Short mmCIF file of C-alpha atoms and ligand atoms in Angstrom, two decimals:
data_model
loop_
_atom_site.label_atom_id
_atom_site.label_comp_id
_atom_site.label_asym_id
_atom_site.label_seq_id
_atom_site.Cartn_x
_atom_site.Cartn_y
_atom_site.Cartn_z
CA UNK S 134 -16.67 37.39 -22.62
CA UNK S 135 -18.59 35.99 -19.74
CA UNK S 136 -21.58 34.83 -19.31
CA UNK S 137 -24.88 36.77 -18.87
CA UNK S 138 -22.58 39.81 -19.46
CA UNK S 139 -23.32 39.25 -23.43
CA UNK S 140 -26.40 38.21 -25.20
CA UNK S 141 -25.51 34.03 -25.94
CA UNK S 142 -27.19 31.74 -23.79
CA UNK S 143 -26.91 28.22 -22.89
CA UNK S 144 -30.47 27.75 -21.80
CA UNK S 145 -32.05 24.58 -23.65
CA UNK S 146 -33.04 21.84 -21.97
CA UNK S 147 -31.12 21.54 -18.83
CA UNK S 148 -31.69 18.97 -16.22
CA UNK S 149 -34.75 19.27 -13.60
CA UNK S 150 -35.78 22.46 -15.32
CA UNK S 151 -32.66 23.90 -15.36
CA UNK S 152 -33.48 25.37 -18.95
CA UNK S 153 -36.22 27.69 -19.49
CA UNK S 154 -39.96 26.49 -19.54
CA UNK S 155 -40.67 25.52 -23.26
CA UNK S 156 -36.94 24.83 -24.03
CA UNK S 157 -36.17 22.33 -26.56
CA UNK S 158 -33.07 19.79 -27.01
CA UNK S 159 -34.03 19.69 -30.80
CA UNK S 160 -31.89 23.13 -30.81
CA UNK S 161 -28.85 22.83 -32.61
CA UNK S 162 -25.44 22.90 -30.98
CA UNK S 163 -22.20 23.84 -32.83
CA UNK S 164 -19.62 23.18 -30.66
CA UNK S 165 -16.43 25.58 -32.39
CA UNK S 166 -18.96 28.33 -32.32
CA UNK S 167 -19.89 28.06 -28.96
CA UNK S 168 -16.50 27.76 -28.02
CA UNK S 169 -15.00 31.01 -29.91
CA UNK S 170 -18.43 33.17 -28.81
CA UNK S 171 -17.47 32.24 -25.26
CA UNK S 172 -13.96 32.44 -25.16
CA UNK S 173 -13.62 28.58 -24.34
CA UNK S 174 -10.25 26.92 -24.11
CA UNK S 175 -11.08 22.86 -24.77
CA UNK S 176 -13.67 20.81 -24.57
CA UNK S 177 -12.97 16.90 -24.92
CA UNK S 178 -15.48 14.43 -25.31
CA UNK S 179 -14.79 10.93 -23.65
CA UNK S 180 -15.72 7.43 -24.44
CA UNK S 181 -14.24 4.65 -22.34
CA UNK S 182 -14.18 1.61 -24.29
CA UNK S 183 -13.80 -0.38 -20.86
CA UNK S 184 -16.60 1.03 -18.87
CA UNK S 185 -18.93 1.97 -21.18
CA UNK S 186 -19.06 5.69 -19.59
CA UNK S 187 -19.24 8.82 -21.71
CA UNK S 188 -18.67 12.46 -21.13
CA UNK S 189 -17.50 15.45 -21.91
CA UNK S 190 -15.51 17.92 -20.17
CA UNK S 191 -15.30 21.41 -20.49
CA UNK S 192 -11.99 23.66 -20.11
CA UNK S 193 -13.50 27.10 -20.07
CA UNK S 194 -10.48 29.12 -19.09
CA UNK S 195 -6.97 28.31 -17.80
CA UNK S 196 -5.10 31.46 -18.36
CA UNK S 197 -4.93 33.02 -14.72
CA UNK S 198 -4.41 29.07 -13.14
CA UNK S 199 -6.27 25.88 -12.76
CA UNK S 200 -9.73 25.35 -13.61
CA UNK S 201 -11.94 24.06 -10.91
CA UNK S 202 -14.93 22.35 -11.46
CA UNK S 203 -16.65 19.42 -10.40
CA UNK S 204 -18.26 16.31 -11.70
CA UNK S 205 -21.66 15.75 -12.31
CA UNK S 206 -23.15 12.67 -13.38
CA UNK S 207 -27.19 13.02 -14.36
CA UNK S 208 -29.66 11.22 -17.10
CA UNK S 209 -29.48 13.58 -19.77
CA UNK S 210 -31.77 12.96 -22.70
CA UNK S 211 -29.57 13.15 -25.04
CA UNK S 212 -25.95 13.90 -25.26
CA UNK S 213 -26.49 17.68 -26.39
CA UNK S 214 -28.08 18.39 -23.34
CA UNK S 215 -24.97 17.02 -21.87
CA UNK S 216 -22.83 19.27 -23.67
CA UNK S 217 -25.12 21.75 -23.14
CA UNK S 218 -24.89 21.62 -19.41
CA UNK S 219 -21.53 21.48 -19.77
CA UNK S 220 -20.65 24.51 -21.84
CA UNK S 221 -22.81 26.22 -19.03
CA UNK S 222 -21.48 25.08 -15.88
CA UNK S 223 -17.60 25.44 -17.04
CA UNK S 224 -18.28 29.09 -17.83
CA UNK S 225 -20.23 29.46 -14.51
CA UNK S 226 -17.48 28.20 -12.72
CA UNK S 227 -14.80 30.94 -14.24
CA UNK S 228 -17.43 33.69 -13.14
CA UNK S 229 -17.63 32.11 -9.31
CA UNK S 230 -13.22 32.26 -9.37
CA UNK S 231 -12.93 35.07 -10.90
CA UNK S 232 -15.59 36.79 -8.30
CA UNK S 233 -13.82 34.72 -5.33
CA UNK S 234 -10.68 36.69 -6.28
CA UNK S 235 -8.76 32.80 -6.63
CA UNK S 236 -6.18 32.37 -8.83
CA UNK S 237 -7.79 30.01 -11.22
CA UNK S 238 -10.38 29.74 -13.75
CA UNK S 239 -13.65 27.13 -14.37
CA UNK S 240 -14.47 23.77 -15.68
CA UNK S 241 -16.70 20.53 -15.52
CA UNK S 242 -16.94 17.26 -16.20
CA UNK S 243 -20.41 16.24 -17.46
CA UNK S 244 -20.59 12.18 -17.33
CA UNK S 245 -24.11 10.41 -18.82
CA UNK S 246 -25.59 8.76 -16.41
CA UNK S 247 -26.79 5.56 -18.85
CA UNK S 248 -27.64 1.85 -18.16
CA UNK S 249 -25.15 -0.95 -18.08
CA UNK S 250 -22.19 1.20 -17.39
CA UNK S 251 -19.15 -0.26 -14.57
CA UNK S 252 -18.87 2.97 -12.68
CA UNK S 253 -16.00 2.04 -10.80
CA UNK S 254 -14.36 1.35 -14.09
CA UNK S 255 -15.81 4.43 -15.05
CA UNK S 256 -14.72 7.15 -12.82
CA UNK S 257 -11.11 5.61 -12.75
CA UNK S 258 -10.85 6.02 -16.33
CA UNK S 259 -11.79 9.63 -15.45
CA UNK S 260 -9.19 9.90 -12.77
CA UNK S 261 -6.44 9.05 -15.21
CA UNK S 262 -7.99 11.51 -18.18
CA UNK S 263 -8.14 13.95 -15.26
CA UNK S 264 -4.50 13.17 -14.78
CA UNK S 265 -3.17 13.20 -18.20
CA UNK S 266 -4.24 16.76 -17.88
CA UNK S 267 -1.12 17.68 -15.02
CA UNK S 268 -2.25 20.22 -12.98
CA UNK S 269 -4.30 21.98 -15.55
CA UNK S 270 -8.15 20.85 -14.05
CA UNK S 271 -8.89 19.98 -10.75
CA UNK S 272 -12.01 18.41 -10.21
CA UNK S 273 -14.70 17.07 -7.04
CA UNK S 274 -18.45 16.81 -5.86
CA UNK S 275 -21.43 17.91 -7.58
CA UNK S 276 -24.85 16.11 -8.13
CA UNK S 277 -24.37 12.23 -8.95
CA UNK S 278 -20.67 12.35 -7.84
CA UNK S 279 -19.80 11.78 -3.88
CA UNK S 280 -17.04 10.28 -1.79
CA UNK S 281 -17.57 7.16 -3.41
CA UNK S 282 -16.70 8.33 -7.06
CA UNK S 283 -14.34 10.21 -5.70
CA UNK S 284 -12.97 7.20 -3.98
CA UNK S 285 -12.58 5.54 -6.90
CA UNK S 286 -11.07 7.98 -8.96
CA UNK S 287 -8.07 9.37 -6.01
CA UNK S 288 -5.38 6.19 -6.46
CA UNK S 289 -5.27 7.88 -10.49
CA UNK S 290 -4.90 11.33 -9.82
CA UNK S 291 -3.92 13.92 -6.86
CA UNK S 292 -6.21 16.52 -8.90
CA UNK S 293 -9.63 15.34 -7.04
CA UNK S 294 -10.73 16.90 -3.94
CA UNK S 295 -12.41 13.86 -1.68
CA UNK S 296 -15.57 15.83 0.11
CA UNK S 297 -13.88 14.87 3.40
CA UNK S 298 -10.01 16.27 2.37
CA UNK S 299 -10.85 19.40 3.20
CA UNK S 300 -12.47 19.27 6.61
CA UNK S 301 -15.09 16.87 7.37
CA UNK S 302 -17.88 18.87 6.12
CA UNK S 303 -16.11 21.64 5.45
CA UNK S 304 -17.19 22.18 1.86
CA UNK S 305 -21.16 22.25 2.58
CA UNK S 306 -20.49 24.34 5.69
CA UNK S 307 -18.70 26.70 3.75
CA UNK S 308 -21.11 27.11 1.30
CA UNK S 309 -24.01 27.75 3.49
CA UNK S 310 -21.51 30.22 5.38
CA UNK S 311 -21.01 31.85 2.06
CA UNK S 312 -24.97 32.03 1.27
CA UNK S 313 -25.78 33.23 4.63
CA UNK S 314 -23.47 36.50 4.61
CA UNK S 315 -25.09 37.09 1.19
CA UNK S 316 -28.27 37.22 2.21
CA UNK S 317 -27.12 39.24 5.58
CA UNK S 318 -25.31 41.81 3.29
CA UNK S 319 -28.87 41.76 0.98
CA UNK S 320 -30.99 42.87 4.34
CA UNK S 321 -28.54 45.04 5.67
CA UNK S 322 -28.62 47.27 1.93
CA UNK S 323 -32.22 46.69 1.65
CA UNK S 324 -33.06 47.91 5.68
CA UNK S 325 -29.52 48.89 7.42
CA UNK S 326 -29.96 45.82 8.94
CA UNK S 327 -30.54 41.84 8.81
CA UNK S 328 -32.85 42.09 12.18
CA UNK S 329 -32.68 38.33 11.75
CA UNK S 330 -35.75 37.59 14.72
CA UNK S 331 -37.89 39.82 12.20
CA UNK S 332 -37.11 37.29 9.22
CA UNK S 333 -39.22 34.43 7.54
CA UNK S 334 -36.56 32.75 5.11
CA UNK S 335 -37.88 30.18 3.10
CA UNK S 336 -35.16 27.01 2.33
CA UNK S 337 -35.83 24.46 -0.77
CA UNK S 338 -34.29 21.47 -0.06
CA UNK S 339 -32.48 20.32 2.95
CA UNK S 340 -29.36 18.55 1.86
CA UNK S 341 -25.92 18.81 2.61
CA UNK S 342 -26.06 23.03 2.60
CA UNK S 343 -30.16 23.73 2.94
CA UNK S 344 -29.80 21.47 6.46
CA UNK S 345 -26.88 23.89 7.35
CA UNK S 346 -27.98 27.03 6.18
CA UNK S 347 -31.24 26.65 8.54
CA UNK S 348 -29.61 25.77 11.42
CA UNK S 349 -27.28 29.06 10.77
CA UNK S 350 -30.60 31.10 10.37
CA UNK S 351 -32.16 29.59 13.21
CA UNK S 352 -29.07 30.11 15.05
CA UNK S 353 -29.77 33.95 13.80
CA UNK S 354 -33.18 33.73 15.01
CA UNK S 355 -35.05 33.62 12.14
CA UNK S 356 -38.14 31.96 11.07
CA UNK S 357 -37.83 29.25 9.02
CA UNK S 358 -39.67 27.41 6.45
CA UNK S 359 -38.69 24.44 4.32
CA UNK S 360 -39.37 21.65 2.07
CA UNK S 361 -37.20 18.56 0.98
CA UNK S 362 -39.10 15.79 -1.72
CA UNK S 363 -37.62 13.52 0.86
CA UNK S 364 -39.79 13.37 3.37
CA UNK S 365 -38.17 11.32 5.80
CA UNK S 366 -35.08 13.97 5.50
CA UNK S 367 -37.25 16.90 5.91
CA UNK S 368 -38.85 15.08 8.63
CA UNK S 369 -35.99 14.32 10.29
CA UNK S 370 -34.64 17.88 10.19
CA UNK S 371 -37.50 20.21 10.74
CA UNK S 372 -37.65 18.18 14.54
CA UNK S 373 -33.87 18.70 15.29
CA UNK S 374 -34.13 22.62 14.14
CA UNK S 375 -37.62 23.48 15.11
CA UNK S 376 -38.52 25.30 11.68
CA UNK S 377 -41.96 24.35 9.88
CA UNK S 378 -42.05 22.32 7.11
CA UNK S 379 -43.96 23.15 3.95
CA UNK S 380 -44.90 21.10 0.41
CA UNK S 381 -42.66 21.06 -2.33
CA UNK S 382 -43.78 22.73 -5.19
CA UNK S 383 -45.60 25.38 -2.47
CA UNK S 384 -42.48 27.05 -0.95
CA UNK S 385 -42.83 29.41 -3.64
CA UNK S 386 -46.09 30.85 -2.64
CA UNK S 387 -44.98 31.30 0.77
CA UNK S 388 -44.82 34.89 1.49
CA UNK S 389 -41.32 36.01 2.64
CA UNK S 390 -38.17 37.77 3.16
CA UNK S 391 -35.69 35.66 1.78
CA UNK S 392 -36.06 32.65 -0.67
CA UNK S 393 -32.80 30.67 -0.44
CA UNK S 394 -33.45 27.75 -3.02
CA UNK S 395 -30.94 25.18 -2.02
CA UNK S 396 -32.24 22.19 -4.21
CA UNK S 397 -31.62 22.34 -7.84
CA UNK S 398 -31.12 25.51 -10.75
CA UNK S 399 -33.50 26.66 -13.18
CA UNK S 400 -36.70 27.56 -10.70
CA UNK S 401 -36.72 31.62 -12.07
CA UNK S 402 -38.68 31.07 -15.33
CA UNK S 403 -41.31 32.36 -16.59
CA UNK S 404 -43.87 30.65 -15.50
CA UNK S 405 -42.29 30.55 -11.58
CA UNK S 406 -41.91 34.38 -11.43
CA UNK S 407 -45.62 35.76 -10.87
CA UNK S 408 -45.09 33.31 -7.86
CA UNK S 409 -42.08 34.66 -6.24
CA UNK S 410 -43.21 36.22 -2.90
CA UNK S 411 -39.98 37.44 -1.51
CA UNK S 412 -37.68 40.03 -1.39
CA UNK S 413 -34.73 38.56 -1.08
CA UNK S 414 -33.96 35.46 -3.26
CA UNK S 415 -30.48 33.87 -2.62
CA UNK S 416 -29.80 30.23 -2.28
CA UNK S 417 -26.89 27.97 -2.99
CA UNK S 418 -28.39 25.69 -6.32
CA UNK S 419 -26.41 26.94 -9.47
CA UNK S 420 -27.63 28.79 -12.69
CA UNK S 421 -30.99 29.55 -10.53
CA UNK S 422 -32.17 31.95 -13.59
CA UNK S 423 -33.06 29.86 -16.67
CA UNK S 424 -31.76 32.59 -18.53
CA UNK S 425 -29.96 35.91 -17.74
CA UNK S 426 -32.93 38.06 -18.96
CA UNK S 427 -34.79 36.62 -16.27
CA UNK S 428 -32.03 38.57 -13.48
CA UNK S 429 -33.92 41.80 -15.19
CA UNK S 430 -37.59 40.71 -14.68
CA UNK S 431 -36.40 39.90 -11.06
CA UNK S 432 -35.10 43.61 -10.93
CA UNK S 433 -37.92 44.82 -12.33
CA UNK S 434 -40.52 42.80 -9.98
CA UNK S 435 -38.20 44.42 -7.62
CA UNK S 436 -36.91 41.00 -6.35
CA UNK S 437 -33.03 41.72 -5.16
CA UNK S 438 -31.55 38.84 -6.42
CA UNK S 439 -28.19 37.83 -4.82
CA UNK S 440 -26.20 36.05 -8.47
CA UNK S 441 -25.50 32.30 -7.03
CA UNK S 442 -22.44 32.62 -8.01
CA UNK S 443 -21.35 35.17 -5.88
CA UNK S 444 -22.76 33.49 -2.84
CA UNK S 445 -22.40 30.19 -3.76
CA UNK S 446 -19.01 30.11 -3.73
CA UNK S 447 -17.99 28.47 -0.44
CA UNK S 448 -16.43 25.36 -1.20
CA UNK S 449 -14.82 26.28 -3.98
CA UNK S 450 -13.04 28.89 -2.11
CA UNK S 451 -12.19 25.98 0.44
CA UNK S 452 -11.41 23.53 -1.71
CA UNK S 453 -8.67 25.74 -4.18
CA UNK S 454 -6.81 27.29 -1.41
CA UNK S 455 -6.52 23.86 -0.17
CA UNK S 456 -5.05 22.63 -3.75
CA UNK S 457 -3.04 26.00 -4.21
CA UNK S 458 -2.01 27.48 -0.70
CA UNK S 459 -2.20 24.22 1.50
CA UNK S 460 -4.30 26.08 3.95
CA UNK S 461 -7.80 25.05 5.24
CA UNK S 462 -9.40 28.90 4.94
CA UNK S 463 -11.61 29.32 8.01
CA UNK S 464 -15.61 29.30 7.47
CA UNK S 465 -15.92 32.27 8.94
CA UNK S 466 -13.40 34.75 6.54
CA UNK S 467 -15.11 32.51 3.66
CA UNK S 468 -18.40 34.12 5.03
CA UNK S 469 -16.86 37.31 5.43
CA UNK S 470 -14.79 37.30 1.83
CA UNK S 471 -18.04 36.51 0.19
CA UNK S 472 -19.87 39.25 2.20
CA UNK S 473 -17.64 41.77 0.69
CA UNK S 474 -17.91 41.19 -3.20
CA UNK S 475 -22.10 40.84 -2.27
CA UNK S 476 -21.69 44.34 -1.20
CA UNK S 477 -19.58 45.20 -3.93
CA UNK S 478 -22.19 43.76 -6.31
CA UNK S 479 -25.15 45.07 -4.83
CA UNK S 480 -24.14 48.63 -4.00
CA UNK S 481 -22.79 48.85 -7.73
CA UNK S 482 -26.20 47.74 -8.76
CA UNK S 483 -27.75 50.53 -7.05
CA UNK S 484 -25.42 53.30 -8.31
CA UNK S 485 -26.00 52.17 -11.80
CA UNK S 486 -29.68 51.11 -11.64
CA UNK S 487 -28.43 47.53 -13.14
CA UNK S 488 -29.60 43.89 -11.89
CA UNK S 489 -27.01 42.84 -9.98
CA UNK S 490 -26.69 39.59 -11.95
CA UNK S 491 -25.33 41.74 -14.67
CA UNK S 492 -23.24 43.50 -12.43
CA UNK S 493 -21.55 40.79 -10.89
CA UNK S 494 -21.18 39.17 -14.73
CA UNK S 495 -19.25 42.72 -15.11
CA UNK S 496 -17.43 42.56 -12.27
CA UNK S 497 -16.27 38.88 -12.71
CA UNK S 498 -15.02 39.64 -16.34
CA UNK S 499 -13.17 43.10 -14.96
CA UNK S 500 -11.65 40.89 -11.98
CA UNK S 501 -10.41 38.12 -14.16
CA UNK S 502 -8.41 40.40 -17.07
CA UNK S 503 -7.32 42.52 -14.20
CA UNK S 504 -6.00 39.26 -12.97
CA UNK S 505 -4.42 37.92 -16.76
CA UNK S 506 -2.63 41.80 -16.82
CA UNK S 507 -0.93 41.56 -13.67
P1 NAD P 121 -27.89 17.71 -1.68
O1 NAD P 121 -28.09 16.73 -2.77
O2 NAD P 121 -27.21 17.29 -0.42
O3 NAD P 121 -29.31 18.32 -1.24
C1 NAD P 121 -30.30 18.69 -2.13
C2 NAD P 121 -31.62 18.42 -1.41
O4 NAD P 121 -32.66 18.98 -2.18
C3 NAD P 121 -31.92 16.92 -1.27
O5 NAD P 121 -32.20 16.62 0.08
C4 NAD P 121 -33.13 16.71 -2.18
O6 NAD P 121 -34.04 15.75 -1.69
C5 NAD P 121 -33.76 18.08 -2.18
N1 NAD P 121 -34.58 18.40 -3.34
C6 NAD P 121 -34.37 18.10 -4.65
N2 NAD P 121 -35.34 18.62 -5.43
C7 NAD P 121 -36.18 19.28 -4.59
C8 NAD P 121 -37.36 20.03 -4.77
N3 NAD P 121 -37.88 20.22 -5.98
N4 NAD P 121 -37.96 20.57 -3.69
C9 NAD P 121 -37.46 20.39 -2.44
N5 NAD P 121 -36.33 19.67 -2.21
C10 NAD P 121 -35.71 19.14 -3.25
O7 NAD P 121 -27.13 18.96 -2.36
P2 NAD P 121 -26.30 20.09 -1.61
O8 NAD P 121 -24.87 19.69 -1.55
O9 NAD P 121 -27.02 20.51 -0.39
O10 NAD P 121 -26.40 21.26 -2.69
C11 NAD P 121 -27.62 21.97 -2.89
C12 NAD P 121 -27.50 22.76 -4.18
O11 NAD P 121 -26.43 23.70 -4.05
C13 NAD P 121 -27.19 21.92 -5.42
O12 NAD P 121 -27.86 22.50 -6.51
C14 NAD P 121 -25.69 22.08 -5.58
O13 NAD P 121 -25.29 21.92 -6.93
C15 NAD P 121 -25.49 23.50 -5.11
N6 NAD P 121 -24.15 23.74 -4.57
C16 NAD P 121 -23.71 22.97 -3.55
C17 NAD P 121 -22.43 23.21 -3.04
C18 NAD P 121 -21.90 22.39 -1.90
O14 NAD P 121 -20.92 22.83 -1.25
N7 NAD P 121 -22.49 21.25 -1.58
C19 NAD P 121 -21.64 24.23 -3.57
C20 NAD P 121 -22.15 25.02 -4.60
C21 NAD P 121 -23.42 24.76 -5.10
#
């Protein structure tokens, strides 16, 4: 089973509110049972004697090729919110191949970010882990992991993809690309048309993707609105683009079409969605629902919420068929691959009256034994 197809939920205390408001680490985790409920594969904890670093990583499923998954290094409180995060992420990242039609399945590596640890030491200890491994995880970016861990890590294994090895920029662009033509597909169910000079789109965060996701909306024509903490970022890109800038913590309240969070998961909860004032929401952050019953109250508000891992899905498209075909895929058939399972998703949602976060949970889990059959 996949998840949000089935009732277990990975939901406590994830990082930056990535769990539901009033979550709680104390929450026991057993690991086996986890495992068997959600048809996991490994999971292998890892303490570096050297280093000092510790973390776990999560094989959710191999059986149809290579998991992907990248590495993400954050200040848990405690190491079951670690494995926690893990456990979620791994089986989010079989649901994004499965939907992306790849040949592969999901993982992650989940690394404490603690005091007093050599990092350099660190992440080359992971490279050779990663290694020992042969072929059957390939790993890259995610938050707390860049070109420099991944520096450090590439003389140990060929399994890493370096941000850069796939285009310069080529992984953020293809994201964005990928969350664009989801929210294009959204409007064009919703109204027979994007009518992108009609649009107010409202970006969180203005990183690597939210930076080039508003350029390809204003590009478009639409209005846009964003917010960044960083000030001096947000600063710097609301002049180059033109859009307005608004608070963070207020881009919820602003009134719009789309809401394209593009910072970090875990924002739909249930405090944030009385405050949700689109009608659109599709952004690139992962696991943007705290939990999967909050993809109903979204349907039910009457909020068409585009699954993030459907359009999300960019770079890992990019980065696989570099590993597994040797081809750079162009950004533009990215955007157009991941326009056509949004429409698959959403239209199925409307014939069978379902949120389409359940849908595409359905969808991924039909694609992937389709796959393991053939
Ligand atoms: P990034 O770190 O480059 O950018 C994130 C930006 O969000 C930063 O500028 C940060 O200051 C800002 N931010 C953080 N919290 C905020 C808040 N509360 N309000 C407003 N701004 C805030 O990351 P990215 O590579 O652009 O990725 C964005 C999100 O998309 C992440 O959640 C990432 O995991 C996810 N994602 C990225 C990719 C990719 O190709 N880079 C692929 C899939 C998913």
């Amino acid at each position: 089973m996949l998840p949000g197809s089935g009732s277990a939920e990975y939901n406590a205390g994830m990082p930056h509110g990535e769990g539901d408001a009033g979550d709680t680490t104390t929450m026991e985790i057993h690991v086996l049972d986890a495992m068997a409920r959600e048809g996991f594969e490994q999971v292998i904890a890892l303490h570096d004697r050297e280093s000092g670093l510790r973390a776990f990583l999560g094989l959710h499923d191999t059986s149809v090729g290579p998991a992907f998954g990248g590495i993400r290094r954050w200040q848990y409180r405690d190491e079951r919110e670690a494995l926690r995060d893990c456990l979620r992420l791994a089986l989010a990242m079989t649901q994004k191949t499965a939907l992306a039609d790849l040949p592969a399945g999901g993982g992650k590596l989940v690394v404490l970010d603690l005091p007093k640890v050599d990092w350099e030491a660190g992440y080359r200890y992971l490279g050779r882990e990663v290694e020992r491994l042969a072929g059957r995880f390939y790993t890259g970016p995610d938050v707390g992991t860049g070109a420099r861990e991944l520096g450090w890590m590439a003389p140990e294994t060929g399994f890493v993809t370096r941000p850069d090895e796939a285009g310069p920029g080529a992984l953020p662009e293809s994201t964005a690309a990928g969350v664009f033509a989801g929210m294009d597909a959204a409007l064009r169910l919703l109204d027979g048309e994007p009518d992108w000079p009609r649009r107010r789109v409202v970006v969180q965060g203005l990183g690597e993707v939210g930076e080039r996701l508003s350029r390809a909306l204003v590009e478009a024509g639409a209005t846009v609105i964003a917010s960044d903490l960083d000030a001096d970022r947000a600063e710097r890109v609301a002049e180059e683009l033109s859009i307005e800038l608004v608070d963070p913590s207020h881009e919820l309240d602003v009134p719009c079409d789309v809401f394209a969070p593009c910072a970090l998961g875990g924002i739909v909860h249930d405090l944030s969605l009385a405050r949700l004032s689109c009608r659109v929401l599709a952004g690139a952050a992962n696991n943007l629902l705290a939990r999967p019953a909050h993809g109903d109250r979204l349907h039910e508000l009457g909020i068409l919420y585009v699954p993030d891992f459907v359009v999300n899905a960019g770079a890992l498209i990019r980065g696989a068929l570099f590993h597994l075909e040797g081809r750079r895929e162009p950004v533009e058939e990215i955007g157009a691959r991941i326009a056509r399972t949004t429409l698959e998703v959403l239209d199925r949602a409307v014939q069978e009256g379902r949120p389409p976060a359940r849908v595409a949970a359905s969808l991924a889990e039909e694609r992937l034994a389709a796959r393991r059959s053939s």
